[in-house]
Short mmCIF file of C-alpha atoms and ligand atoms in Angstrom, two decimals:
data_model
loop_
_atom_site.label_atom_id
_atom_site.label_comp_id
_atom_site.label_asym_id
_atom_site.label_seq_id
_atom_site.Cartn_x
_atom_site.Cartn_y
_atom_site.Cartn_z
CA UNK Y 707 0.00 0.00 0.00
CA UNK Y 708 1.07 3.86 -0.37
CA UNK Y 709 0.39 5.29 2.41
CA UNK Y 710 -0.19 8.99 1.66
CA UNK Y 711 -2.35 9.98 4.67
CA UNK Y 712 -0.10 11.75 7.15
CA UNK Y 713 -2.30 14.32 7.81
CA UNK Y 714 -4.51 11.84 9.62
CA UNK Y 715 -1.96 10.08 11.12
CA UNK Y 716 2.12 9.61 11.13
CA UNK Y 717 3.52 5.50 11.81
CA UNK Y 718 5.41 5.72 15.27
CA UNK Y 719 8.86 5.51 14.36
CA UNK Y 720 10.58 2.65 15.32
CA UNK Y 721 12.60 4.36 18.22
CA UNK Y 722 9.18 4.93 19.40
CA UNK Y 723 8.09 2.26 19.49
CA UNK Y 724 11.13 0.87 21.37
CA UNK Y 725 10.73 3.08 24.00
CA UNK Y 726 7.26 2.77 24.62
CA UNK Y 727 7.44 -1.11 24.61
CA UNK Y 728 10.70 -0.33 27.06
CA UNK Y 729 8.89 1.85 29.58
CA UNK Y 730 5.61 -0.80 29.90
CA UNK Y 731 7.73 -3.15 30.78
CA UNK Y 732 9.89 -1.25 32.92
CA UNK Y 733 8.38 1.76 34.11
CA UNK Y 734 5.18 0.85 35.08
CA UNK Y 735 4.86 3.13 38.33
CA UNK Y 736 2.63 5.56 38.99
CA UNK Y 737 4.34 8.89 38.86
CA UNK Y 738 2.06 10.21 41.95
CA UNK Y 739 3.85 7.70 43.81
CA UNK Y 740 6.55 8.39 45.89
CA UNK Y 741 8.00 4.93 46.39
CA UNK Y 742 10.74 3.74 43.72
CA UNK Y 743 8.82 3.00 41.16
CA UNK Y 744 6.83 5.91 40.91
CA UNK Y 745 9.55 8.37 41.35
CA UNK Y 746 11.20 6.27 38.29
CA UNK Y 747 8.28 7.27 36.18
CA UNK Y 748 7.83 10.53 37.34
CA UNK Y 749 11.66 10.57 35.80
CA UNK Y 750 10.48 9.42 32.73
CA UNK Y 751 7.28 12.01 32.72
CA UNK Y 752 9.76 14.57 33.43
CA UNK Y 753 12.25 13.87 30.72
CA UNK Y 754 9.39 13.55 28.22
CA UNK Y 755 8.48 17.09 29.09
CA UNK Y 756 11.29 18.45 28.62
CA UNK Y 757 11.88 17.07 25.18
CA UNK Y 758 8.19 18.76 24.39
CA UNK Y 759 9.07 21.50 25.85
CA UNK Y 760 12.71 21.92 23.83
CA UNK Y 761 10.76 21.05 20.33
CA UNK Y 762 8.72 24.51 20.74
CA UNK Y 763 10.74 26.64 22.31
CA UNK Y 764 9.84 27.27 26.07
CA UNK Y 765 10.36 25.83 29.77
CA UNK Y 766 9.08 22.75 31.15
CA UNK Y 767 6.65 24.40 33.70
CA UNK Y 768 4.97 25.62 30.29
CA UNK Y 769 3.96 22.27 28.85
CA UNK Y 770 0.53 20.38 30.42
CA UNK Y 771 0.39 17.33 28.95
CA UNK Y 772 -3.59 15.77 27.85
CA UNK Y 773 -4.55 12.70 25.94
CA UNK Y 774 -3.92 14.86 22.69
CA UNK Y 775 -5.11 17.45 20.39
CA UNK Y 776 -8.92 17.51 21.00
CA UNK Y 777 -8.33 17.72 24.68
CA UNK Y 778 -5.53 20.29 24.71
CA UNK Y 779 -8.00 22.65 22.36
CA UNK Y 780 -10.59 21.58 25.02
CA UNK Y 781 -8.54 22.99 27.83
CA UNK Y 782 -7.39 25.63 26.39
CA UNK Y 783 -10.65 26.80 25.57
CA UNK Y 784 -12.47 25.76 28.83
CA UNK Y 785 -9.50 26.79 30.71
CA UNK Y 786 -10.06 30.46 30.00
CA UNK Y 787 -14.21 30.47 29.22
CA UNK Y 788 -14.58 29.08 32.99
CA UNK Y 789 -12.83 31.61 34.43
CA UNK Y 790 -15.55 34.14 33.74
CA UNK Y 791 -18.93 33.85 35.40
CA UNK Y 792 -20.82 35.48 32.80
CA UNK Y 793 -20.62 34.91 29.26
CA UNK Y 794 -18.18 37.15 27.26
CA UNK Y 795 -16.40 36.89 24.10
CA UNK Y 796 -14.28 34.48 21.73
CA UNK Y 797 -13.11 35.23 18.20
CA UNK Y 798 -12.51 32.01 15.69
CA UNK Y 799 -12.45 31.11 12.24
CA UNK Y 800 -14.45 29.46 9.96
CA UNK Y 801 -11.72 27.03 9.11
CA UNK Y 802 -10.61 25.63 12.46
CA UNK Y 803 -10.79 21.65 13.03
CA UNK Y 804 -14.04 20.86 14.66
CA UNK Y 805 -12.12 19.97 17.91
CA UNK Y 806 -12.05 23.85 18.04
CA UNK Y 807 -15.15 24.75 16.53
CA UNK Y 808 -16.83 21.88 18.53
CA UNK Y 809 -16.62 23.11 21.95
CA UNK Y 810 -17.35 27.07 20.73
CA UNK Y 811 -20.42 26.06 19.76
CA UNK Y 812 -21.21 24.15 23.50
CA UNK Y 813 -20.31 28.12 24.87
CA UNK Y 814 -22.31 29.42 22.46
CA UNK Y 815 -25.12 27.40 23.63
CA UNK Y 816 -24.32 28.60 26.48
CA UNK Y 817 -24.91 32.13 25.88
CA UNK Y 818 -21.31 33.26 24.53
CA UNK Y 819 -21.05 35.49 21.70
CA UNK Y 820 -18.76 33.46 19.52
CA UNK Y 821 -17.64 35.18 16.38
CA UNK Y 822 -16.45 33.39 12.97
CA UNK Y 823 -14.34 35.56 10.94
CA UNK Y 824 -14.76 34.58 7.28
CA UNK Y 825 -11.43 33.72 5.07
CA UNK Y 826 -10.37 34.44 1.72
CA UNK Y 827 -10.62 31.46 -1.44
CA UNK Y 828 -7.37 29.94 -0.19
CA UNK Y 829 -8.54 29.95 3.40
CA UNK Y 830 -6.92 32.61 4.67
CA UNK Y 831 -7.78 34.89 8.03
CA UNK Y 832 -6.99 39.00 7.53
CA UNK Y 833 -5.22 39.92 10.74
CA UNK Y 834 -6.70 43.51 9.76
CA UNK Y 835 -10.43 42.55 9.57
CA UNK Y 836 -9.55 40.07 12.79
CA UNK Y 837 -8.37 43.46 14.66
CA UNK Y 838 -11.96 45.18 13.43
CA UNK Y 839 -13.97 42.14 15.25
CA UNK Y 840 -12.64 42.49 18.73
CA UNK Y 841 -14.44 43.64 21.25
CA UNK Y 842 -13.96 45.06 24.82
CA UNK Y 843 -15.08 41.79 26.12
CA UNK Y 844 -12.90 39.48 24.11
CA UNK Y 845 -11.19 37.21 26.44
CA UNK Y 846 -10.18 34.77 23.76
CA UNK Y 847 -9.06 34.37 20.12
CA UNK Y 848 -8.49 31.13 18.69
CA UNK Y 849 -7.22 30.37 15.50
CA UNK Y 850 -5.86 27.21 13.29
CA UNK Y 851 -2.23 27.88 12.52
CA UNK Y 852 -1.89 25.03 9.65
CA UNK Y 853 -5.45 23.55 8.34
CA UNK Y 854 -5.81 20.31 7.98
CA UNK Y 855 -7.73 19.88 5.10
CA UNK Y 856 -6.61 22.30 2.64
CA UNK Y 857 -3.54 22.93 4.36
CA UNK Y 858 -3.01 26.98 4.57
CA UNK Y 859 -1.03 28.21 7.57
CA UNK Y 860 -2.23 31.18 8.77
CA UNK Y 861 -0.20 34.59 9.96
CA UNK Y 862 -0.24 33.66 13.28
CA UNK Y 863 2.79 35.75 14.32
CA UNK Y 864 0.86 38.73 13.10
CA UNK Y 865 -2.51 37.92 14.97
CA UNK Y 866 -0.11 37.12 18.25
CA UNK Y 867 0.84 40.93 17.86
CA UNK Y 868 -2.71 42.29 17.21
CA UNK Y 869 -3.92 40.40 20.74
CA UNK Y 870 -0.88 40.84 23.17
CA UNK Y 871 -1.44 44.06 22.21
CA UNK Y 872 -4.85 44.35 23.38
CA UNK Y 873 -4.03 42.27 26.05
CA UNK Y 874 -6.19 39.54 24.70
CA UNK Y 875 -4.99 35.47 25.09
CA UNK Y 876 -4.57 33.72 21.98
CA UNK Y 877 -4.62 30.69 20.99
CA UNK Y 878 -3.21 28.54 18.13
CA UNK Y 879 -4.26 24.72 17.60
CA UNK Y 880 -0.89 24.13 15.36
CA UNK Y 881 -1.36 20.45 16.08
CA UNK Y 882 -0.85 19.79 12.22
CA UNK Y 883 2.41 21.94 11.93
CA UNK Y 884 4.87 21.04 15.10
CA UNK Y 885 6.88 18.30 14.13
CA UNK Y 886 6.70 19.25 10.24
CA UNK Y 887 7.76 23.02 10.50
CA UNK Y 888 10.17 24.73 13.14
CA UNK Y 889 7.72 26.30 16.23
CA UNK Y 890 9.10 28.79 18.37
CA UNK Y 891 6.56 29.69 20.79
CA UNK Y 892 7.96 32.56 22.25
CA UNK Y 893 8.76 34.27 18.93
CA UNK Y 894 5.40 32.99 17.47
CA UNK Y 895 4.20 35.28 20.58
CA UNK Y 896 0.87 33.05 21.09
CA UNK Y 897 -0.38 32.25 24.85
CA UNK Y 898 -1.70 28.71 24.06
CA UNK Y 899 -0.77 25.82 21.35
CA UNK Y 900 -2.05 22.98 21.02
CA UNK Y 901 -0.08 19.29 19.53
CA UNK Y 902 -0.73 16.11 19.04
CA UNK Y 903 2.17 13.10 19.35
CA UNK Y 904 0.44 10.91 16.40
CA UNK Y 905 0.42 13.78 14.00
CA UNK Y 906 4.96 13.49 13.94
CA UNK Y 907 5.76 9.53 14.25
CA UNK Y 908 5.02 9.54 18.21
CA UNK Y 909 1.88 7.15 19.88
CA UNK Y 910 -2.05 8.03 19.55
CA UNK Y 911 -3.53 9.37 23.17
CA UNK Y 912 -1.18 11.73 23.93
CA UNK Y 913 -0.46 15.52 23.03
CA UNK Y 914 0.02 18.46 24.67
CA UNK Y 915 -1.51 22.46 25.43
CA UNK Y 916 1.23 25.33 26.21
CA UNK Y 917 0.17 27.80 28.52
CA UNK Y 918 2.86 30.76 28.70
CA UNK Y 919 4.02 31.20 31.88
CA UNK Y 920 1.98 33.85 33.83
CA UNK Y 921 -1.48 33.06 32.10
CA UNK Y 922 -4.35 31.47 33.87
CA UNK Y 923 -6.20 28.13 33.42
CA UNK Y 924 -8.50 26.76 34.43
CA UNK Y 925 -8.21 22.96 35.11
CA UNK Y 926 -11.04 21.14 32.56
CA UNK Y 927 -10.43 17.32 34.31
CA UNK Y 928 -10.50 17.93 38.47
CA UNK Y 929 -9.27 14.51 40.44
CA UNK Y 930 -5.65 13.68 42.13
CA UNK Y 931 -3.88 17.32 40.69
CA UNK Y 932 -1.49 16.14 38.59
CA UNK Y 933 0.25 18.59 35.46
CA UNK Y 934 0.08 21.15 38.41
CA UNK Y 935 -3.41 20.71 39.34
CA UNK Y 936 -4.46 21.31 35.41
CA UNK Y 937 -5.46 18.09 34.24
CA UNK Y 938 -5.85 15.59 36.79
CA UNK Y 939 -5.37 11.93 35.69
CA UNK Y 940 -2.46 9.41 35.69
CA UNK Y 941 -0.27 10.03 32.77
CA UNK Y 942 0.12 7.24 29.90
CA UNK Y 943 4.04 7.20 31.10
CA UNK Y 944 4.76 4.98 28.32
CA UNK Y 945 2.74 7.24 25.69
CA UNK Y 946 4.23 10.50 26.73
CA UNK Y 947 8.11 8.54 27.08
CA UNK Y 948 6.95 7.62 22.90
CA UNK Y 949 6.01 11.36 22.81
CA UNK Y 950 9.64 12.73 24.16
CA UNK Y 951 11.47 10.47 21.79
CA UNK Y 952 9.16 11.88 18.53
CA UNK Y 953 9.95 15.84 19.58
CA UNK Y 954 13.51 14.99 19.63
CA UNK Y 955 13.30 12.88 16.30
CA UNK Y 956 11.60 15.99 15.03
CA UNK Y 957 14.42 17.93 15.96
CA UNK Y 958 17.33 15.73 14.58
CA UNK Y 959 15.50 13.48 11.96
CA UNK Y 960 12.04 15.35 10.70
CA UNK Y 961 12.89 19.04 10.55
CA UNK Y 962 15.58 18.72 9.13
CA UNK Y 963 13.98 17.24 5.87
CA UNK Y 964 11.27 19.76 5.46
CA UNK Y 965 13.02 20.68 2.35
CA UNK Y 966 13.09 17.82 0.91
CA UNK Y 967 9.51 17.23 1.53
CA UNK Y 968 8.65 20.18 0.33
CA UNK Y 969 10.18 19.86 -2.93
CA UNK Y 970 7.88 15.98 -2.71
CA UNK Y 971 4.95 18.16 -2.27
CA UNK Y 972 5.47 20.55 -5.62
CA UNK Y 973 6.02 17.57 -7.48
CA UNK Y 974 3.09 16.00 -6.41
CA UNK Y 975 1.49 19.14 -6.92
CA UNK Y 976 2.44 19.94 -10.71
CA UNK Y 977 1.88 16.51 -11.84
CA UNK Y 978 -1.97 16.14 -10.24
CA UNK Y 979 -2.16 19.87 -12.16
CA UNK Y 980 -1.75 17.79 -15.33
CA UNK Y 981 -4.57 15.73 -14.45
CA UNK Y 982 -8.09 17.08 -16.50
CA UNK Y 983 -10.91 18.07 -13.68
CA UNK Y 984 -8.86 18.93 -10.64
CA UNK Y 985 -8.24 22.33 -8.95
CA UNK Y 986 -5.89 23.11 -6.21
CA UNK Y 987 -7.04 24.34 -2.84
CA UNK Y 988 -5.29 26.25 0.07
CA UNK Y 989 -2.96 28.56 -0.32
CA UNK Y 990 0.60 28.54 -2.08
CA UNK Y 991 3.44 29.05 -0.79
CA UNK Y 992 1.50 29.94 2.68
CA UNK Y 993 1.65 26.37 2.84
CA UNK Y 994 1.88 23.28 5.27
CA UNK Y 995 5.08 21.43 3.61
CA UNK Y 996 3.57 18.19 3.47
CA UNK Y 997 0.16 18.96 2.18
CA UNK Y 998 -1.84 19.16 -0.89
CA UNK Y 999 -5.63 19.54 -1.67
CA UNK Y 1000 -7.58 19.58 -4.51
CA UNK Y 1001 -11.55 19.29 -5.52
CA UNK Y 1002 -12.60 17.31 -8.50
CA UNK Y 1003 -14.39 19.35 -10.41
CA UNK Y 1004 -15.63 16.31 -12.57
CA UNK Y 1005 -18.34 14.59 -9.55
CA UNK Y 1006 -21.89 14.49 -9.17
CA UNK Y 1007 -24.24 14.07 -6.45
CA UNK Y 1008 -23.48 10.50 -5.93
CA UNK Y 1009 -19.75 10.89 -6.75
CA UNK Y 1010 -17.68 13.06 -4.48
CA UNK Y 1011 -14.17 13.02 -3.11
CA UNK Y 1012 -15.11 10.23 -1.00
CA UNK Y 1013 -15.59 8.12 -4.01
CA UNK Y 1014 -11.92 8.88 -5.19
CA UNK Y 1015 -10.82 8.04 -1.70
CA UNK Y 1016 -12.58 4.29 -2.04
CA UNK Y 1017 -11.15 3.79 -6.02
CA UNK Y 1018 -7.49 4.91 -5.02
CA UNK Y 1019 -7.68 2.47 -1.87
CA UNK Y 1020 -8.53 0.04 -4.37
CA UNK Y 1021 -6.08 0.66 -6.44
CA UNK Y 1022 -3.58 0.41 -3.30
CA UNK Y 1023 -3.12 4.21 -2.38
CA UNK Y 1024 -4.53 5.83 0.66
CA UNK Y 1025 -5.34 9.73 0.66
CA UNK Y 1026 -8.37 10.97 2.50
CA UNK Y 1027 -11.21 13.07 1.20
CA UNK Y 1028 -10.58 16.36 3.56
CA UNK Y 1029 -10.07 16.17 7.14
CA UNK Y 1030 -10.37 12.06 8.46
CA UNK Y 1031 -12.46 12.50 11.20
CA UNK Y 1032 -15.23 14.45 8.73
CA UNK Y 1033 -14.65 11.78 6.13
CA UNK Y 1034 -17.53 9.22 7.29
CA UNK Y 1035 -19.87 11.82 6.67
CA UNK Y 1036 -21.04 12.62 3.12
CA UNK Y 1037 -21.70 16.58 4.15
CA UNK Y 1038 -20.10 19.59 2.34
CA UNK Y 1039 -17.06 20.44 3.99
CA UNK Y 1040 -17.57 23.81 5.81
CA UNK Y 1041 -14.02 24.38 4.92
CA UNK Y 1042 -14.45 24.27 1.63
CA UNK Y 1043 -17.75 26.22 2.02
CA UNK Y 1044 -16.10 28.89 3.59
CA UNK Y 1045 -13.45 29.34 1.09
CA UNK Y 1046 -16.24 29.90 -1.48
CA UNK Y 1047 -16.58 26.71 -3.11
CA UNK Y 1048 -20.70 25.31 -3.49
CA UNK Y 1049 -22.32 22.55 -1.85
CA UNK Y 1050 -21.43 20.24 -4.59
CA UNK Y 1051 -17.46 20.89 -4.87
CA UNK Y 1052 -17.48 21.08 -1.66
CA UNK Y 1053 -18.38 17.43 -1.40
CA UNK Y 1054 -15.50 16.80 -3.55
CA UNK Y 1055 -12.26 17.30 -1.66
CA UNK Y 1056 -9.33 15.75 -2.31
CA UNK Y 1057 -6.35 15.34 0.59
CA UNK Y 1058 -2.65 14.03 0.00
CA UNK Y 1059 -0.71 14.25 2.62
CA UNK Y 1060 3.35 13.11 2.39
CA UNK Y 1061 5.95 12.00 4.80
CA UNK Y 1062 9.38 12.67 4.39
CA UNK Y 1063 9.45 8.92 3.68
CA UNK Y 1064 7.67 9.48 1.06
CA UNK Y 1065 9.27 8.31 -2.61
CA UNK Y 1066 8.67 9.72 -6.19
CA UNK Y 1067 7.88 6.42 -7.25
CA UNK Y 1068 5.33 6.42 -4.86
CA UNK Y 1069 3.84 9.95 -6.18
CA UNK Y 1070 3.98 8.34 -9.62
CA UNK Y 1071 2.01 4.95 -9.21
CA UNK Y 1072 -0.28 7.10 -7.04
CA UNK Y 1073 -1.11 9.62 -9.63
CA UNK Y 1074 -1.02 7.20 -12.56
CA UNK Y 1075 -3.74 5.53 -10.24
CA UNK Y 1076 -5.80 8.33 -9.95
CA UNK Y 1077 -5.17 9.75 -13.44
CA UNK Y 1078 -7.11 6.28 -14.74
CA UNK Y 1079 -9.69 6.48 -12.14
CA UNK Y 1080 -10.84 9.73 -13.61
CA UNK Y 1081 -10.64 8.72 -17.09
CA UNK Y 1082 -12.92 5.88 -16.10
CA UNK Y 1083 -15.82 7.89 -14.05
CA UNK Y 1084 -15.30 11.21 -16.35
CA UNK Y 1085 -17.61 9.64 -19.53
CA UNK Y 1086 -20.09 8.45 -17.18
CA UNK Y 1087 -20.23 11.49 -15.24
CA UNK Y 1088 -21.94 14.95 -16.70
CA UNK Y 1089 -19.58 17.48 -15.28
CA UNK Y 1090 -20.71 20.11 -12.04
C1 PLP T 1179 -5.87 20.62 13.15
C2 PLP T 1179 -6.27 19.51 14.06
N1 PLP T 1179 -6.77 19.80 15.27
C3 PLP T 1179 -7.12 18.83 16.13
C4 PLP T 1179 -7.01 17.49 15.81
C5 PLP T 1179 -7.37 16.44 16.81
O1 PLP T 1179 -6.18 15.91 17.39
P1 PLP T 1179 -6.20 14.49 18.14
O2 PLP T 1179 -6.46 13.46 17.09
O3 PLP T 1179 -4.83 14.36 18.73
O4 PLP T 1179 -7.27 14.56 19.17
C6 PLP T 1179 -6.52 17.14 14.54
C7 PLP T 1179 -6.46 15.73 14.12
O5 PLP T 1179 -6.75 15.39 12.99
C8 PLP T 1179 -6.13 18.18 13.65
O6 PLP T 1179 -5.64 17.90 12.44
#
């Protein structure tokens, strides 16, 4: 198979692996405890934290550790809507991953005034019309910094400026770009991120929110205290030892290929351009370096991206047809819709999304693939 799906999902790398294997077997204390064996995992909690920590540019006592990216954006936002006993505030986007745009709409069921700036046809945010939209009551912004589906980054350094300057906390879910591009938190200038350890070759379950040092949380899981009282719960040692080794692999093995997989992704890119009834989507070169989306412009009602997804696996190839957790549902994506495109194209995103193990030859047989798929469904098919 050619596995072309990272965006989903990244194989833990063999080191990994190793270690997490390794640290069941070994370091199977609880880190609460203060016997031996719990101060032995504590060591390896600790250790793990400061690898995170290193990957992103700030101290230790910054990092809380959760059981990944859904629950760090759930913290984050929680974490700062609780603190207010009345509902205020939060500025968004219409392109964030529903494990943002999920739990804004629970606030704003809850009386919140949640606001959705719009973006432009490759999914971008204007920091300028962002600055227009907040309000004396803002007491959040939250923004995607690379999107998953069509893969734009946004200017987050330049919204970080807008807020601090208003004194407003921001946060970033850039759980699709650590690991793949350099993150420097500080310089970034945002008050919460959010990552995820499957998204760069570490275990599933585990991830992480950074709070800067000074701003206030509150906790969203109460119990025994642990990660400072933030999110209680015994840590998945093991998972967060697998998600210390992948931040330093990202340092020494990952980053340092961006490049390379960059120069995978434009030739990917310009050969699925020679392909008749597909359009790029997301912006260029504002770009996640792994990424690239299209729509087939060729589908009908019955045939979207989804069916592309199915006759590629098929055919041995695995790509996704927009974000994976929206692609058991047959709605339009509301990324898509947002950018502009109708209800119908917007059923018919395509996502490829490389590694830096990726090969050429695999970017060939994948596009030949695809290239004869579309010859086959294009006569039956009246075009959209
Ligand atoms: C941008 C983005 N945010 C959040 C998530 C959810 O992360 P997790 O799977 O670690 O809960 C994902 C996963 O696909 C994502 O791509």
């Amino acid at each position: 198979m050619i596995y072309l799906d990272y965006s989903a999902t990244t194989p833990p790398h063999p080191q990994v692996i190793a270690r997490v294997s390794e640290v069941l077997a070994q370091e199977w204390g609880n880190p609460s405890s203060i016997h031996h064996y719990g101060q032995r995992a504590a060591l390896v909690v600790e250790r793990a934290r400061l690898a995170v920590a290193a990957l992103v540019g700030v101290t230790p006592e910054e990092i809380i550790f959760t059981s990944g990216g859904t629950e760090a954006n759930h913290l984050a936002i929680f974490g700062i809507a609780q603190q207010y006993e009345r509902p205020q505030h939060i500025l968004t986007s219409a392109v964030e991953h529903p494990a943002v745009s999920a739990p804004l709409s629970v606030l704003a069921q809850r009386g919140w005034q949640i606001t959705t700036l719009p973006v432009d046809a490759w999914g971008r945010v204007d920091p300028e019309i962002l600055a227009t939209h907040l309000r004396p009551h803002t007491v959040l912004v939250s923004i995607i910094y690379g999107q998953s589906e069509v893969g734009t980054l946004q200017p987050i350094a330049e919204i970080a400026r807008i807020c601090r300057a208003r004194g407003i906390p921001f946060h970033t879910d850039a759980i699709q770009v650590v690991g793949r591009l350099p993150v420097d938190v500080p310089a970034l200038g945002v008050d919460l991120l959010s990552l995820s350890g499957h998204k760069f070759y570490g275990p599933q379950g585990c991830g992480a929110l950074v709070v800067r040092r000074g701003l206030a949380v509150q906790p969203w899981l109460y119990g025994g205290g642990q990660e400072g009282g933030k999110r209680s719960g015994t840590p998945p040692v093991a998972l967060l030892a697998g998600l210390g080794v992948a931040a330093q692999l990202a340092q020494t093995e990952f980053l340092p290929q961006v490049a390379q997989v960059r120069a995978l992704r434009d030739y990917l890119c310009a050969r699925l351009q020679a392909l008749p009834g597909l359009r790029l989507t997301g912006a260029w070169p504002e770009r996640l370096p792994h990424h690239v989306s299209v729509v087939w412009t060729g589908g009908d009602g019955e045939h979207t991206g989804k069916t592309l997804v199915h006759y590629l696996n098929q055919r041995g190839v695995c790509v996704s047809s927009g974000s994976a957790c929206a692609s058991g549902k047959t709605q339009p994506s509301p990324v898509l819709q947002a950018m502009g495109y109708g209800d119908h194209l917007a059923r018919c995103g395509l996502r490829f999304s490389l590694s830096h193990r990726t090969t050429y030859v695999e970017i060939d047989q994948a596009v030949t693939a695809l290239g004869e798929i579309l010859q086959q469904l294009t006569p039956a098919l009246s075009p959209c």
